[in-house]
Amino acid sequence: MRPNYHKIYHDLLSIKYPEKLECPKIREQLQKLNSTEEILKLNESLFKTTHETAKTNQQLKTYDKKTMLKLLKYQKKHGLSTSYMSRKHKISRTTFSKWKKIFEKDL
């Protein structure tokens, strides 16, 4: 069971930032919260991050299977190294290696 991110973000915006809820781009993003990647993009577009919050948020991120497979397929399609992917997406190399072992049949 997943949290209802649409409701969480909608309530948050209606209470704290009602002017942001009027933006059509943000309303469109609210409707498409199906994967972790989309949730993270919405969060980045709504809130400014400082170095401290970015570090804390990075430690608390979790990824769903759909997003993990998308990142691994992107890496394989473009022939990118694990080091490059880890720097680009700020995920450790060991995490990428672990995902590869888990999803080697799905790739």
Short mmCIF file of the C-alpha atoms (twelve columns), coordinates in Angstrom:
data_MODEL
# 
_entry.id   MODEL 
# 
loop_
_atom_site.group_PDB 
_atom_site.id 
_atom_site.type_symbol 
_atom_site.label_atom_id 
_atom_site.label_alt_id 
_atom_site.label_comp_id 
_atom_site.label_asym_id 
_atom_site.label_seq_id 
_atom_site.Cartn_x 
_atom_site.Cartn_y 
_atom_site.Cartn_z 
_atom_site.pdbx_PDB_model_num 
ATOM 1   C CA . MET A 1   0.000  0.000   0.000   1 
ATOM 2   C CA . ARG A 2   1.396  3.361   -1.069  1 
ATOM 3   C CA . PRO A 3   0.667  6.787   0.403   1 
ATOM 4   C CA . ASN A 4   -1.721 8.922   -1.602  1 
ATOM 5   C CA . TYR A 5   0.832  11.492  -2.770  1 
ATOM 6   C CA . HIS A 6   -1.736 13.371  -4.824  1 
ATOM 7   C CA . LYS A 7   -3.814 14.076  -1.730  1 
ATOM 8   C CA . ILE A 8   -0.766 14.843  0.439   1 
ATOM 9   C CA . TYR A 9   0.652  17.402  -2.001  1 
ATOM 10  C CA . HIS A 10  -2.764 18.861  -2.801  1 
ATOM 11  C CA . ASP A 11  -3.522 19.423  0.896   1 
ATOM 12  C CA . LEU A 12  -0.053 20.825  1.537   1 
ATOM 13  C CA . LEU A 13  -0.327 23.276  -1.338  1 
ATOM 14  C CA . SER A 14  -3.875 24.340  -0.516  1 
ATOM 15  C CA . ILE A 15  -2.880 25.116  3.085   1 
ATOM 16  C CA . LYS A 16  0.594  26.627  2.724   1 
ATOM 17  C CA . TYR A 17  0.959  27.705  -0.921  1 
ATOM 18  C CA . PRO A 18  -2.466 28.208  -2.563  1 
ATOM 19  C CA . GLU A 19  -0.905 30.393  -5.294  1 
ATOM 20  C CA . LYS A 20  1.206  27.452  -6.505  1 
ATOM 21  C CA . LEU A 21  -1.907 25.318  -6.847  1 
ATOM 22  C CA . GLU A 22  -3.220 27.723  -9.492  1 
ATOM 23  C CA . CYS A 23  -0.278 27.020  -11.825 1 
ATOM 24  C CA . PRO A 24  -1.394 24.630  -14.626 1 
ATOM 25  C CA . LYS A 25  2.042  22.972  -14.806 1 
ATOM 26  C CA . ILE A 26  1.924  22.035  -11.129 1 
ATOM 27  C CA . ARG A 27  -1.679 20.806  -11.386 1 
ATOM 28  C CA . GLU A 28  -0.619 18.603  -14.310 1 
ATOM 29  C CA . GLN A 29  2.291  17.197  -12.312 1 
ATOM 30  C CA . LEU A 30  -0.059 16.491  -9.399  1 
ATOM 31  C CA . GLN A 31  -2.187 14.295  -11.643 1 
ATOM 32  C CA . LYS A 32  0.817  12.183  -12.746 1 
ATOM 33  C CA . LEU A 33  2.286  11.004  -9.447  1 
ATOM 34  C CA . ASN A 34  2.698  7.338   -10.378 1 
ATOM 35  C CA . SER A 35  6.391  6.765   -9.728  1 
ATOM 36  C CA . THR A 36  9.062  7.917   -7.328  1 
ATOM 37  C CA . GLU A 37  10.767 9.855   -10.091 1 
ATOM 38  C CA . GLU A 38  7.655  11.959  -10.728 1 
ATOM 39  C CA . ILE A 39  7.207  12.637  -7.013  1 
ATOM 40  C CA . LEU A 40  10.817 13.814  -6.702  1 
ATOM 41  C CA . LYS A 41  10.465 16.088  -9.751  1 
ATOM 42  C CA . LEU A 42  7.337  17.679  -8.290  1 
ATOM 43  C CA . ASN A 43  9.032  18.182  -4.942  1 
ATOM 44  C CA . GLU A 44  12.026 19.859  -6.620  1 
ATOM 45  C CA . SER A 45  9.791  22.171  -8.638  1 
ATOM 46  C CA . LEU A 46  7.748  23.198  -5.589  1 
ATOM 47  C CA . PHE A 47  10.361 23.749  -2.925  1 
ATOM 48  C CA . LYS A 48  13.784 25.341  -2.936  1 
ATOM 49  C CA . THR A 49  16.387 23.082  -1.387  1 
ATOM 50  C CA . THR A 50  19.369 24.079  0.684   1 
ATOM 51  C CA . HIS A 51  22.516 22.016  0.971   1 
ATOM 52  C CA . GLU A 52  21.423 20.596  4.330   1 
ATOM 53  C CA . THR A 53  17.933 19.612  3.214   1 
ATOM 54  C CA . ALA A 54  19.298 18.098  0.011   1 
ATOM 55  C CA . LYS A 55  21.691 15.925  1.998   1 
ATOM 56  C CA . THR A 56  18.963 14.796  4.404   1 
ATOM 57  C CA . ASN A 57  16.487 14.141  1.603   1 
ATOM 58  C CA . GLN A 58  19.057 12.093  -0.304  1 
ATOM 59  C CA . GLN A 59  19.532 9.785   2.658   1 
ATOM 60  C CA . LEU A 60  15.783 9.226   3.001   1 
ATOM 61  C CA . LYS A 61  14.949 8.525   -0.668  1 
ATOM 62  C CA . THR A 62  13.425 5.226   -1.653  1 
ATOM 63  C CA . TYR A 63  12.789 4.057   -5.189  1 
ATOM 64  C CA . ASP A 64  10.036 1.856   -6.518  1 
ATOM 65  C CA . LYS A 65  10.696 -1.022  -8.904  1 
ATOM 66  C CA . LYS A 66  9.468  0.942   -11.933 1 
ATOM 67  C CA . THR A 67  11.961 3.761   -11.324 1 
ATOM 68  C CA . MET A 68  14.846 1.393   -10.600 1 
ATOM 69  C CA . LEU A 69  14.257 -0.493  -13.847 1 
ATOM 70  C CA . LYS A 70  13.931 2.768   -15.775 1 
ATOM 71  C CA . LEU A 71  17.324 3.961   -14.504 1 
ATOM 72  C CA . LEU A 72  18.992 0.614   -15.211 1 
ATOM 73  C CA . LYS A 73  17.531 0.395   -18.733 1 
ATOM 74  C CA . TYR A 74  18.646 3.965   -19.434 1 
ATOM 75  C CA . GLN A 75  22.154 3.064   -18.292 1 
ATOM 76  C CA . LYS A 76  22.244 -0.049  -20.450 1 
ATOM 77  C CA . LYS A 77  20.759 1.661   -23.534 1 
ATOM 78  C CA . HIS A 78  23.300 4.478   -23.485 1 
ATOM 79  C CA . GLY A 79  26.250 2.376   -22.304 1 
ATOM 80  C CA . LEU A 80  26.878 4.475   -19.218 1 
ATOM 81  C CA . SER A 81  29.084 3.426   -16.326 1 
ATOM 82  C CA . THR A 82  27.811 2.854   -12.822 1 
ATOM 83  C CA . SER A 83  30.062 5.676   -11.604 1 
ATOM 84  C CA . TYR A 84  28.503 8.126   -14.053 1 
ATOM 85  C CA . MET A 85  24.958 7.100   -13.119 1 
ATOM 86  C CA . SER A 86  25.715 7.371   -9.409  1 
ATOM 87  C CA . ARG A 87  27.059 10.909  -9.814  1 
ATOM 88  C CA . LYS A 88  24.235 12.000  -12.103 1 
ATOM 89  C CA . HIS A 89  21.389 10.695  -9.921  1 
ATOM 90  C CA . LYS A 90  23.186 10.988  -6.566  1 
ATOM 91  C CA . ILE A 91  22.768 7.301   -5.773  1 
ATOM 92  C CA . SER A 92  25.683 5.208   -4.556  1 
ATOM 93  C CA . ARG A 93  27.505 2.835   -6.896  1 
ATOM 94  C CA . THR A 94  26.788 -0.053  -4.564  1 
ATOM 95  C CA . THR A 95  23.072 0.679   -4.796  1 
ATOM 96  C CA . PHE A 96  23.221 0.537   -8.603  1 
ATOM 97  C CA . SER A 97  25.191 -2.713  -8.429  1 
ATOM 98  C CA . LYS A 98  22.674 -4.158  -5.995  1 
ATOM 99  C CA . TRP A 99  19.797 -3.183  -8.299  1 
ATOM 100 C CA . LYS A 100 21.582 -4.857  -11.238 1 
ATOM 101 C CA . LYS A 101 21.854 -8.113  -9.311  1 
ATOM 102 C CA . ILE A 102 18.216 -7.977  -8.221  1 
ATOM 103 C CA . PHE A 103 16.803 -7.103  -11.662 1 
ATOM 104 C CA . GLU A 104 19.233 -8.900  -13.989 1 
ATOM 105 C CA . LYS A 105 16.385 -11.076 -15.342 1 
ATOM 106 C CA . ASP A 106 14.172 -8.042  -16.028 1 
ATOM 107 C CA . LEU A 107 16.836 -6.214  -18.032 1 
# 
